Structure formats: structure tokens, C-alpha cells
Amino acid sequence: MTPKALMNWSGGKDSALSLYHVLQQKEYDMRYLLTSVNDSFRRISMHGVREDLLDQQAKNLGIELVKLRLPETVSMEEYQTRMAETMQPLIGEGVTHSIFGDIFLEDLRQHREERLAQVGIQGIFPIWKRPSLELLAEFWDLGFKTVVVSINGNQLDTSFCGRILDRDFVKELPKNVDPCRENGEFHTFVFEAPYFPEPIQFQPGETVEKTYQFKNSAGEDLTSTYFFTDLIPI
């Protein structure tokens, strides 16, 4: 029997390419997309893309979308509780594998695998440890297209936000920025893909700035600035 799986779907290029490989290999019965959504603003939690555009991606894929709905601010404890509540019925339906688009971050993978093991789920990482430029070349060659919807303003200036992620974009990146944004330098939204019957239509809207206060592992107060470009469905 083919194992049932869900895709941790951010709407961006890494999850999109990972899903492509899983669908091509046909080793799993891909039952669900799982996405965290800010319930106050009806946007993807990670990068602020409108929920309507997320719904269009799922419709194009023909895979049922499950939304982990979160408040505007959420503690780690509440996040874990809501995640468990969302996952419980999926596990009850026989889902045994959870697929991620992670590439390099060892501690993040370890954390995911530890949490999944507690509920009997196995993590799958289809593009793990592949070089960033190799992944991007494959992404473009397959016909994927993606737009940059948010950037870390501590690492990139606003000129990068709202642009198509193409070869010119990569050439202009500072040397300390990973081309696949594996350290959170920017986030993307895939609007064209080999498994989409048609591109998702949108127009760029306003770019806004948001500042976040947090403490690092040493307890020091730090500030991060992020920029978000709204995508308006057409």
C-alpha cells in the first residue's frame, strides 16, 4: 500500500520543488497540503500572501488544502497545541509521512523529526543538502516562476521585494545571502509551475515595512525589519 503523505506547503519555491519531486517519484499518496494562516488578516503566516492566492495554488494542484489557523500573535505552546489539533484528524485518516522543503538547517530538521516522531509521523526532505544554485537552475528549467513577497531588511534592501526571482535577481544578491533564502533572507510565492494547468494572475500592490522585537539565545534585545509586497489577485 502506498503511504499517505501531506506536504508542508508555504506557497514558495522550496516546497513547490519538493512537491514536484514527490509527485514525479510516485512513492507517496499525496493527500493534503498543510499551510499556516494568520486568521486575523487571512494571509499565509510566513510571508503575508493573501489566502485567496493560496487557495488558487491548491485548486491548480488538485490537492486538498488544510489550514492551520493562527492568531496574529501566538506563543510556541499555543502553536504546538493548534498544530496537534490540526494534525490529529489527518493522522486518524492514515497519514504517515510529512514532506518539507528544507535544504540546509540541521537544527530545524532535527526539531521537525523529533516532533513528528512523537505522533508516529516520518519526515521526508526531497531537496535536502542540494546546492542552492543547482536547485534554482532546476526550478527554472522545469518552468517554475516565483515572485519575492517578503525580505529581511537587515540583509536586503527594498529593491529586491516584489521582484521575480530570476537569474538577474540572483546575480544582484549580496555574497552573504543564500540564493535559496535558506536563512530566511526572503520568501517567495510560486505563480507558475509545471503542475499548474494555468498561471496564477496577480498584480503587485503596496510594499509595507514591519519591525519586530525579539530576544536572541543570549537574552539580548534585538530588532529585525521586514518588508512585504502585497499581491493582488486579478
PDB file of C-alpha atoms in Angstrom:
ATOM      1  CA  MET A   1       0.000   0.000   0.000  1.00  0.00           C
ATOM      2  CA  THR A   2       1.313   3.463  -0.935  1.00  0.00           C
ATOM      3  CA  PRO A   3       1.969   5.545   2.215  1.00  0.00           C
ATOM      4  CA  LYS A   4      -0.300   8.556   2.698  1.00  0.00           C
ATOM      5  CA  ALA A   5       1.511  11.895   2.964  1.00  0.00           C
ATOM      6  CA  LEU A   6       0.965  15.609   3.466  1.00  0.00           C
ATOM      7  CA  MET A   7       3.032  18.481   2.075  1.00  0.00           C
ATOM      8  CA  ASN A   8       4.040  21.315   4.372  1.00  0.00           C
ATOM      9  CA  TRP A   9       3.160  23.963   1.823  1.00  0.00           C
ATOM     10  CA  SER A  10       4.420  27.542   2.209  1.00  0.00           C
ATOM     11  CA  GLY A  11       3.433  28.543  -1.322  1.00  0.00           C
ATOM     12  CA  GLY A  12       7.083  29.270  -2.098  1.00  0.00           C
ATOM     13  CA  LYS A  13       9.701  27.747  -4.350  1.00  0.00           C
ATOM     14  CA  ASP A  14      11.288  25.192  -1.985  1.00  0.00           C
ATOM     15  CA  SER A  15       8.039  23.491  -1.067  1.00  0.00           C
ATOM     16  CA  ALA A  16       6.926  23.686  -4.710  1.00  0.00           C
ATOM     17  CA  LEU A  17      10.074  21.965  -5.984  1.00  0.00           C
ATOM     18  CA  SER A  18       9.938  19.354  -3.215  1.00  0.00           C
ATOM     19  CA  LEU A  19       6.338  18.565  -4.106  1.00  0.00           C
ATOM     20  CA  TYR A  20       7.312  18.226  -7.774  1.00  0.00           C
ATOM     21  CA  HIS A  21       9.872  15.531  -6.933  1.00  0.00           C
ATOM     22  CA  VAL A  22       7.440  13.655  -4.700  1.00  0.00           C
ATOM     23  CA  LEU A  23       4.756  13.665  -7.380  1.00  0.00           C
ATOM     24  CA  GLN A  24       7.235  12.500 -10.014  1.00  0.00           C
ATOM     25  CA  GLN A  25       8.556   9.636  -7.889  1.00  0.00           C
ATOM     26  CA  LYS A  26       5.042   8.389  -7.023  1.00  0.00           C
ATOM     27  CA  GLU A  27       6.208   6.831  -3.765  1.00  0.00           C
ATOM     28  CA  TYR A  28       3.510   8.531  -1.693  1.00  0.00           C
ATOM     29  CA  ASP A  29      -0.219   9.078  -1.860  1.00  0.00           C
ATOM     30  CA  MET A  30      -0.228  12.880  -1.610  1.00  0.00           C
ATOM     31  CA  ARG A  31      -3.403  13.615   0.352  1.00  0.00           C
ATOM     32  CA  TYR A  32      -3.014  17.127   1.760  1.00  0.00           C
ATOM     33  CA  LEU A  33      -1.279  20.477   1.662  1.00  0.00           C
ATOM     34  CA  LEU A  34      -0.778  21.964   5.132  1.00  0.00           C
ATOM     35  CA  THR A  35      -0.312  25.741   5.463  1.00  0.00           C
ATOM     36  CA  SER A  36      -0.223  28.094   8.461  1.00  0.00           C
ATOM     37  CA  VAL A  37      -2.580  31.042   8.000  1.00  0.00           C
ATOM     38  CA  ASN A  38      -2.893  34.248  10.034  1.00  0.00           C
ATOM     39  CA  ASP A  39      -6.597  34.115  10.817  1.00  0.00           C
ATOM     40  CA  SER A  40      -6.831  37.830  11.642  1.00  0.00           C
ATOM     41  CA  PHE A  41      -5.596  39.006   8.235  1.00  0.00           C
ATOM     42  CA  ARG A  42      -6.379  35.877   6.154  1.00  0.00           C
ATOM     43  CA  ARG A  43      -2.825  35.658   4.890  1.00  0.00           C
ATOM     44  CA  ILE A  44      -0.117  32.977   4.904  1.00  0.00           C
ATOM     45  CA  SER A  45       1.654  33.329   8.243  1.00  0.00           C
ATOM     46  CA  MET A  46       5.174  33.035   6.883  1.00  0.00           C
ATOM     47  CA  HIS A  47       5.122  35.838   4.321  1.00  0.00           C
ATOM     48  CA  GLY A  48       1.748  37.555   4.210  1.00  0.00           C
ATOM     49  CA  VAL A  49       0.413  36.349   0.841  1.00  0.00           C
ATOM     50  CA  ARG A  50      -3.356  36.570   0.640  1.00  0.00           C
ATOM     51  CA  GLU A  51      -5.337  33.429   1.439  1.00  0.00           C
ATOM     52  CA  ASP A  52      -7.174  33.737  -1.890  1.00  0.00           C
ATOM     53  CA  LEU A  53      -3.905  33.184  -3.766  1.00  0.00           C
ATOM     54  CA  LEU A  54      -3.067  30.195  -1.583  1.00  0.00           C
ATOM     55  CA  ASP A  55      -6.482  28.744  -2.441  1.00  0.00           C
ATOM     56  CA  GLN A  56      -5.713  29.184  -6.148  1.00  0.00           C
ATOM     57  CA  GLN A  57      -2.476  27.227  -5.765  1.00  0.00           C
ATOM     58  CA  ALA A  58      -4.329  24.353  -4.095  1.00  0.00           C
ATOM     59  CA  LYS A  59      -7.024  24.415  -6.779  1.00  0.00           C
ATOM     60  CA  ASN A  60      -4.371  24.258  -9.508  1.00  0.00           C
ATOM     61  CA  LEU A  61      -2.721  21.309  -7.770  1.00  0.00           C
ATOM     62  CA  GLY A  62      -5.964  19.453  -7.127  1.00  0.00           C
ATOM     63  CA  ILE A  63      -4.786  18.560  -3.608  1.00  0.00           C
ATOM     64  CA  GLU A  64      -6.934  19.238  -0.545  1.00  0.00           C
ATOM     65  CA  LEU A  65      -5.668  22.219   1.464  1.00  0.00           C
ATOM     66  CA  VAL A  66      -5.685  22.080   5.269  1.00  0.00           C
ATOM     67  CA  LYS A  67      -5.123  25.402   7.042  1.00  0.00           C
ATOM     68  CA  LEU A  68      -3.505  25.706  10.442  1.00  0.00           C
ATOM     69  CA  ARG A  69      -5.281  28.859  11.571  1.00  0.00           C
ATOM     70  CA  LEU A  70      -3.298  31.024  13.979  1.00  0.00           C
ATOM     71  CA  PRO A  71      -3.962  34.334  15.756  1.00  0.00           C
ATOM     72  CA  GLU A  72      -1.906  37.421  14.917  1.00  0.00           C
ATOM     73  CA  THR A  73       0.486  36.662  17.776  1.00  0.00           C
ATOM     74  CA  VAL A  74       0.939  33.138  19.068  1.00  0.00           C
ATOM     75  CA  SER A  75       3.118  31.541  21.719  1.00  0.00           C
ATOM     76  CA  MET A  76       5.075  28.395  20.938  1.00  0.00           C
ATOM     77  CA  GLU A  77       2.857  26.459  23.345  1.00  0.00           C
ATOM     78  CA  GLU A  78      -0.341  27.582  21.610  1.00  0.00           C
ATOM     79  CA  TYR A  79       1.199  26.910  18.205  1.00  0.00           C
ATOM     80  CA  GLN A  80       2.029  23.335  19.193  1.00  0.00           C
ATOM     81  CA  THR A  81      -1.475  22.837  20.593  1.00  0.00           C
ATOM     82  CA  ARG A  82      -3.153  24.089  17.422  1.00  0.00           C
ATOM     83  CA  MET A  83      -0.813  22.067  15.241  1.00  0.00           C
ATOM     84  CA  ALA A  84      -1.651  18.908  17.197  1.00  0.00           C
ATOM     85  CA  GLU A  85      -5.382  19.612  16.835  1.00  0.00           C
ATOM     86  CA  THR A  86      -4.975  20.132  13.083  1.00  0.00           C
ATOM     87  CA  MET A  87      -2.835  17.038  12.595  1.00  0.00           C
ATOM     88  CA  GLN A  88      -4.950  14.648  14.684  1.00  0.00           C
ATOM     89  CA  PRO A  89      -7.686  14.003  12.084  1.00  0.00           C
ATOM     90  CA  LEU A  90      -5.079  13.645   9.311  1.00  0.00           C
ATOM     91  CA  ILE A  91      -3.217  11.034  11.315  1.00  0.00           C
ATOM     92  CA  GLY A  92      -6.568   9.380  12.000  1.00  0.00           C
ATOM     93  CA  GLU A  93      -7.031   9.056   8.236  1.00  0.00           C
ATOM     94  CA  GLY A  94      -3.739   7.213   7.964  1.00  0.00           C
ATOM     95  CA  VAL A  95      -1.225   9.929   7.033  1.00  0.00           C
ATOM     96  CA  THR A  96       2.222   8.586   7.956  1.00  0.00           C
ATOM     97  CA  HIS A  97       4.638  10.948   6.168  1.00  0.00           C
ATOM     98  CA  SER A  98       5.168  14.711   6.287  1.00  0.00           C
ATOM     99  CA  ILE A  99       7.141  16.376   3.479  1.00  0.00           C
ATOM    100  CA  PHE A 100       9.246  19.514   3.832  1.00  0.00           C
ATOM    101  CA  GLY A 101      11.180  21.847   1.554  1.00  0.00           C
ATOM    102  CA  ASP A 102      14.097  22.344   3.965  1.00  0.00           C
ATOM    103  CA  ILE A 103      17.598  22.328   2.482  1.00  0.00           C
ATOM    104  CA  PHE A 104      20.410  23.037   4.960  1.00  0.00           C
ATOM    105  CA  LEU A 105      19.294  23.833   8.507  1.00  0.00           C
ATOM    106  CA  GLU A 106      20.230  20.813  10.624  1.00  0.00           C
ATOM    107  CA  ASP A 107      18.653  22.074  13.855  1.00  0.00           C
ATOM    108  CA  LEU A 108      15.348  22.781  12.127  1.00  0.00           C
ATOM    109  CA  ARG A 109      15.239  19.313  10.572  1.00  0.00           C
ATOM    110  CA  GLN A 110      16.082  17.715  13.910  1.00  0.00           C
ATOM    111  CA  HIS A 111      13.311  19.683  15.618  1.00  0.00           C
ATOM    112  CA  ARG A 112      10.779  18.654  12.983  1.00  0.00           C
ATOM    113  CA  GLU A 113      11.742  14.994  13.157  1.00  0.00           C
ATOM    114  CA  GLU A 114      11.586  14.950  16.948  1.00  0.00           C
ATOM    115  CA  ARG A 115       8.103  16.489  16.990  1.00  0.00           C
ATOM    116  CA  LEU A 116       6.845  14.166  14.252  1.00  0.00           C
ATOM    117  CA  ALA A 117       8.230  11.062  15.963  1.00  0.00           C
ATOM    118  CA  GLN A 118       6.015  11.816  18.962  1.00  0.00           C
ATOM    119  CA  VAL A 119       2.932  11.201  16.816  1.00  0.00           C
ATOM    120  CA  GLY A 120       4.352   8.419  14.645  1.00  0.00           C
ATOM    121  CA  ILE A 121       4.965  10.504  11.534  1.00  0.00           C
ATOM    122  CA  GLN A 122       8.121  10.303   9.388  1.00  0.00           C
ATOM    123  CA  GLY A 123       9.630  13.451   7.892  1.00  0.00           C
ATOM    124  CA  ILE A 124      10.657  13.477   4.212  1.00  0.00           C
ATOM    125  CA  PHE A 125      13.104  16.070   2.805  1.00  0.00           C
ATOM    126  CA  PRO A 126      13.311  15.687  -1.004  1.00  0.00           C
ATOM    127  CA  ILE A 127      15.797  18.523  -1.718  1.00  0.00           C
ATOM    128  CA  TRP A 128      17.933  18.157   1.403  1.00  0.00           C
ATOM    129  CA  LYS A 129      21.600  19.250   1.059  1.00  0.00           C
ATOM    130  CA  ARG A 130      21.383  20.034  -2.635  1.00  0.00           C
ATOM    131  CA  PRO A 131      23.378  23.164  -3.662  1.00  0.00           C
ATOM    132  CA  SER A 132      21.277  26.329  -3.887  1.00  0.00           C
ATOM    133  CA  LEU A 133      22.259  27.292  -7.427  1.00  0.00           C
ATOM    134  CA  GLU A 134      21.663  23.737  -8.638  1.00  0.00           C
ATOM    135  CA  LEU A 135      18.163  23.816  -7.172  1.00  0.00           C
ATOM    136  CA  LEU A 136      17.391  27.174  -8.751  1.00  0.00           C
ATOM    137  CA  ALA A 137      18.636  26.042 -12.165  1.00  0.00           C
ATOM    138  CA  GLU A 138      16.349  23.008 -11.969  1.00  0.00           C
ATOM    139  CA  PHE A 139      13.467  25.165 -10.746  1.00  0.00           C
ATOM    140  CA  TRP A 140      13.744  27.492 -13.744  1.00  0.00           C
ATOM    141  CA  ASP A 141      14.380  24.717 -16.268  1.00  0.00           C
ATOM    142  CA  LEU A 142      11.207  22.917 -15.175  1.00  0.00           C
ATOM    143  CA  GLY A 143       9.166  26.048 -15.873  1.00  0.00           C
ATOM    144  CA  PHE A 144       8.502  27.288 -12.340  1.00  0.00           C
ATOM    145  CA  LYS A 145       8.153  31.035 -11.806  1.00  0.00           C
ATOM    146  CA  THR A 146       8.072  32.765  -8.452  1.00  0.00           C
ATOM    147  CA  VAL A 147       7.901  36.304  -7.060  1.00  0.00           C
ATOM    148  CA  VAL A 148       9.672  37.606  -3.945  1.00  0.00           C
ATOM    149  CA  VAL A 149       6.961  38.663  -1.485  1.00  0.00           C
ATOM    150  CA  SER A 150       8.975  39.477   1.638  1.00  0.00           C
ATOM    151  CA  ILE A 151      12.558  40.267   2.575  1.00  0.00           C
ATOM    152  CA  ASN A 152      14.607  40.617   5.732  1.00  0.00           C
ATOM    153  CA  GLY A 153      15.509  44.307   5.689  1.00  0.00           C
ATOM    154  CA  ASN A 154      18.588  43.620   7.822  1.00  0.00           C
ATOM    155  CA  GLN A 155      20.051  41.666   4.904  1.00  0.00           C
ATOM    156  CA  LEU A 156      18.466  43.081   1.735  1.00  0.00           C
ATOM    157  CA  ASP A 157      17.173  46.472   0.625  1.00  0.00           C
ATOM    158  CA  THR A 158      13.622  47.075  -0.519  1.00  0.00           C
ATOM    159  CA  SER A 159      14.543  46.956  -4.226  1.00  0.00           C
ATOM    160  CA  PHE A 160      14.512  43.145  -4.006  1.00  0.00           C
ATOM    161  CA  CYS A 161      10.926  42.943  -2.724  1.00  0.00           C
ATOM    162  CA  GLY A 162       8.197  42.350  -5.304  1.00  0.00           C
ATOM    163  CA  ARG A 163      10.614  41.142  -7.996  1.00  0.00           C
ATOM    164  CA  ILE A 164      10.570  37.920  -9.986  1.00  0.00           C
ATOM    165  CA  LEU A 165      13.231  35.522  -8.711  1.00  0.00           C
ATOM    166  CA  ASP A 166      15.289  35.027 -11.867  1.00  0.00           C
ATOM    167  CA  ARG A 167      18.962  34.834 -12.772  1.00  0.00           C
ATOM    168  CA  ASP A 168      19.392  38.617 -12.688  1.00  0.00           C
ATOM    169  CA  PHE A 169      17.925  38.700  -9.188  1.00  0.00           C
ATOM    170  CA  VAL A 170      20.447  36.098  -8.005  1.00  0.00           C
ATOM    171  CA  LYS A 171      23.368  37.943  -9.603  1.00  0.00           C
ATOM    172  CA  GLU A 172      22.484  41.072  -7.630  1.00  0.00           C
ATOM    173  CA  LEU A 173      22.280  39.348  -4.238  1.00  0.00           C
ATOM    174  CA  PRO A 174      24.962  40.245  -1.657  1.00  0.00           C
ATOM    175  CA  LYS A 175      27.536  37.484  -1.267  1.00  0.00           C
ATOM    176  CA  ASN A 176      26.363  36.693   2.280  1.00  0.00           C
ATOM    177  CA  VAL A 177      22.792  35.929   1.145  1.00  0.00           C
ATOM    178  CA  ASP A 178      21.895  32.359   0.205  1.00  0.00           C
ATOM    179  CA  PRO A 179      20.286  32.253  -3.275  1.00  0.00           C
ATOM    180  CA  CYS A 180      17.648  29.861  -1.931  1.00  0.00           C
ATOM    181  CA  ARG A 181      16.974  32.085   1.118  1.00  0.00           C
ATOM    182  CA  GLU A 182      17.564  29.146   3.452  1.00  0.00           C
ATOM    183  CA  ASN A 183      18.432  31.538   6.303  1.00  0.00           C
ATOM    184  CA  GLY A 184      15.196  33.498   5.919  1.00  0.00           C
ATOM    185  CA  GLU A 185      16.621  36.317   3.789  1.00  0.00           C
ATOM    186  CA  PHE A 186      13.487  36.392   1.623  1.00  0.00           C
ATOM    187  CA  HIS A 187      10.301  34.454   0.857  1.00  0.00           C
ATOM    188  CA  THR A 188       8.546  33.708  -2.405  1.00  0.00           C
ATOM    189  CA  PHE A 189       5.184  32.835  -3.952  1.00  0.00           C
ATOM    190  CA  VAL A 190       5.028  30.415  -6.899  1.00  0.00           C
ATOM    191  CA  PHE A 191       2.581  31.573  -9.566  1.00  0.00           C
ATOM    192  CA  GLU A 192       3.542  29.272 -12.445  1.00  0.00           C
ATOM    193  CA  ALA A 193       4.505  25.591 -12.263  1.00  0.00           C
ATOM    194  CA  PRO A 194       4.657  22.512 -14.483  1.00  0.00           C
ATOM    195  CA  TYR A 195       1.804  21.004 -12.476  1.00  0.00           C
ATOM    196  CA  PHE A 196      -0.411  24.130 -12.680  1.00  0.00           C
ATOM    197  CA  PRO A 197      -2.911  23.988 -15.572  1.00  0.00           C
ATOM    198  CA  GLU A 198      -2.620  27.783 -15.814  1.00  0.00           C
ATOM    199  CA  PRO A 199      -0.582  30.570 -14.161  1.00  0.00           C
ATOM    200  CA  ILE A 200      -1.985  32.412 -11.159  1.00  0.00           C
ATOM    201  CA  GLN A 201      -2.761  36.002 -12.151  1.00  0.00           C
ATOM    202  CA  PHE A 202      -1.894  38.876  -9.820  1.00  0.00           C
ATOM    203  CA  GLN A 203      -0.567  42.390  -9.766  1.00  0.00           C
ATOM    204  CA  PRO A 204       1.959  43.765  -7.256  1.00  0.00           C
ATOM    205  CA  GLY A 205       0.455  46.042  -4.620  1.00  0.00           C
ATOM    206  CA  GLU A 206       1.903  48.142  -1.837  1.00  0.00           C
ATOM    207  CA  THR A 207       5.169  47.268  -0.106  1.00  0.00           C
ATOM    208  CA  VAL A 208       4.993  47.792   3.666  1.00  0.00           C
ATOM    209  CA  GLU A 209       7.611  47.771   6.407  1.00  0.00           C
ATOM    210  CA  LYS A 210       7.227  45.959   9.725  1.00  0.00           C
ATOM    211  CA  THR A 211       9.577  45.897  12.705  1.00  0.00           C
ATOM    212  CA  TYR A 212       9.778  43.033  15.195  1.00  0.00           C
ATOM    213  CA  GLN A 213      11.383  42.977  18.641  1.00  0.00           C
ATOM    214  CA  PHE A 214      12.797  39.712  19.981  1.00  0.00           C
ATOM    215  CA  LYS A 215      15.456  38.234  22.232  1.00  0.00           C
ATOM    216  CA  ASN A 216      18.334  36.101  20.980  1.00  0.00           C
ATOM    217  CA  SER A 217      19.636  32.969  22.677  1.00  0.00           C
ATOM    218  CA  ALA A 218      21.804  35.147  24.937  1.00  0.00           C
ATOM    219  CA  GLY A 219      18.780  37.132  26.118  1.00  0.00           C
ATOM    220  CA  GLU A 220      19.767  40.282  24.242  1.00  0.00           C
ATOM    221  CA  ASP A 221      17.059  42.538  22.797  1.00  0.00           C
ATOM    222  CA  LEU A 222      17.233  42.672  19.012  1.00  0.00           C
ATOM    223  CA  THR A 223      15.240  44.336  16.247  1.00  0.00           C
ATOM    224  CA  SER A 224      14.502  42.998  12.783  1.00  0.00           C
ATOM    225  CA  THR A 225      12.853  44.888   9.950  1.00  0.00           C
ATOM    226  CA  TYR A 226      10.942  43.093   7.201  1.00  0.00           C
ATOM    227  CA  PHE A 227       9.319  44.314   4.002  1.00  0.00           C
ATOM    228  CA  PHE A 228       6.226  42.716   2.476  1.00  0.00           C
ATOM    229  CA  THR A 229       4.863  43.257  -1.031  1.00  0.00           C
ATOM    230  CA  ASP A 230       1.141  42.632  -1.349  1.00  0.00           C
ATOM    231  CA  LEU A 231      -0.014  40.530  -4.279  1.00  0.00           C
ATOM    232  CA  ILE A 232      -3.479  41.441  -5.517  1.00  0.00           C
ATOM    233  CA  PRO A 233      -5.417  38.669  -7.294  1.00  0.00           C
ATOM    234  CA  ILE A 234      -6.681  39.537 -10.763  1.00  0.00           C
TER     235      ILE A 234
END
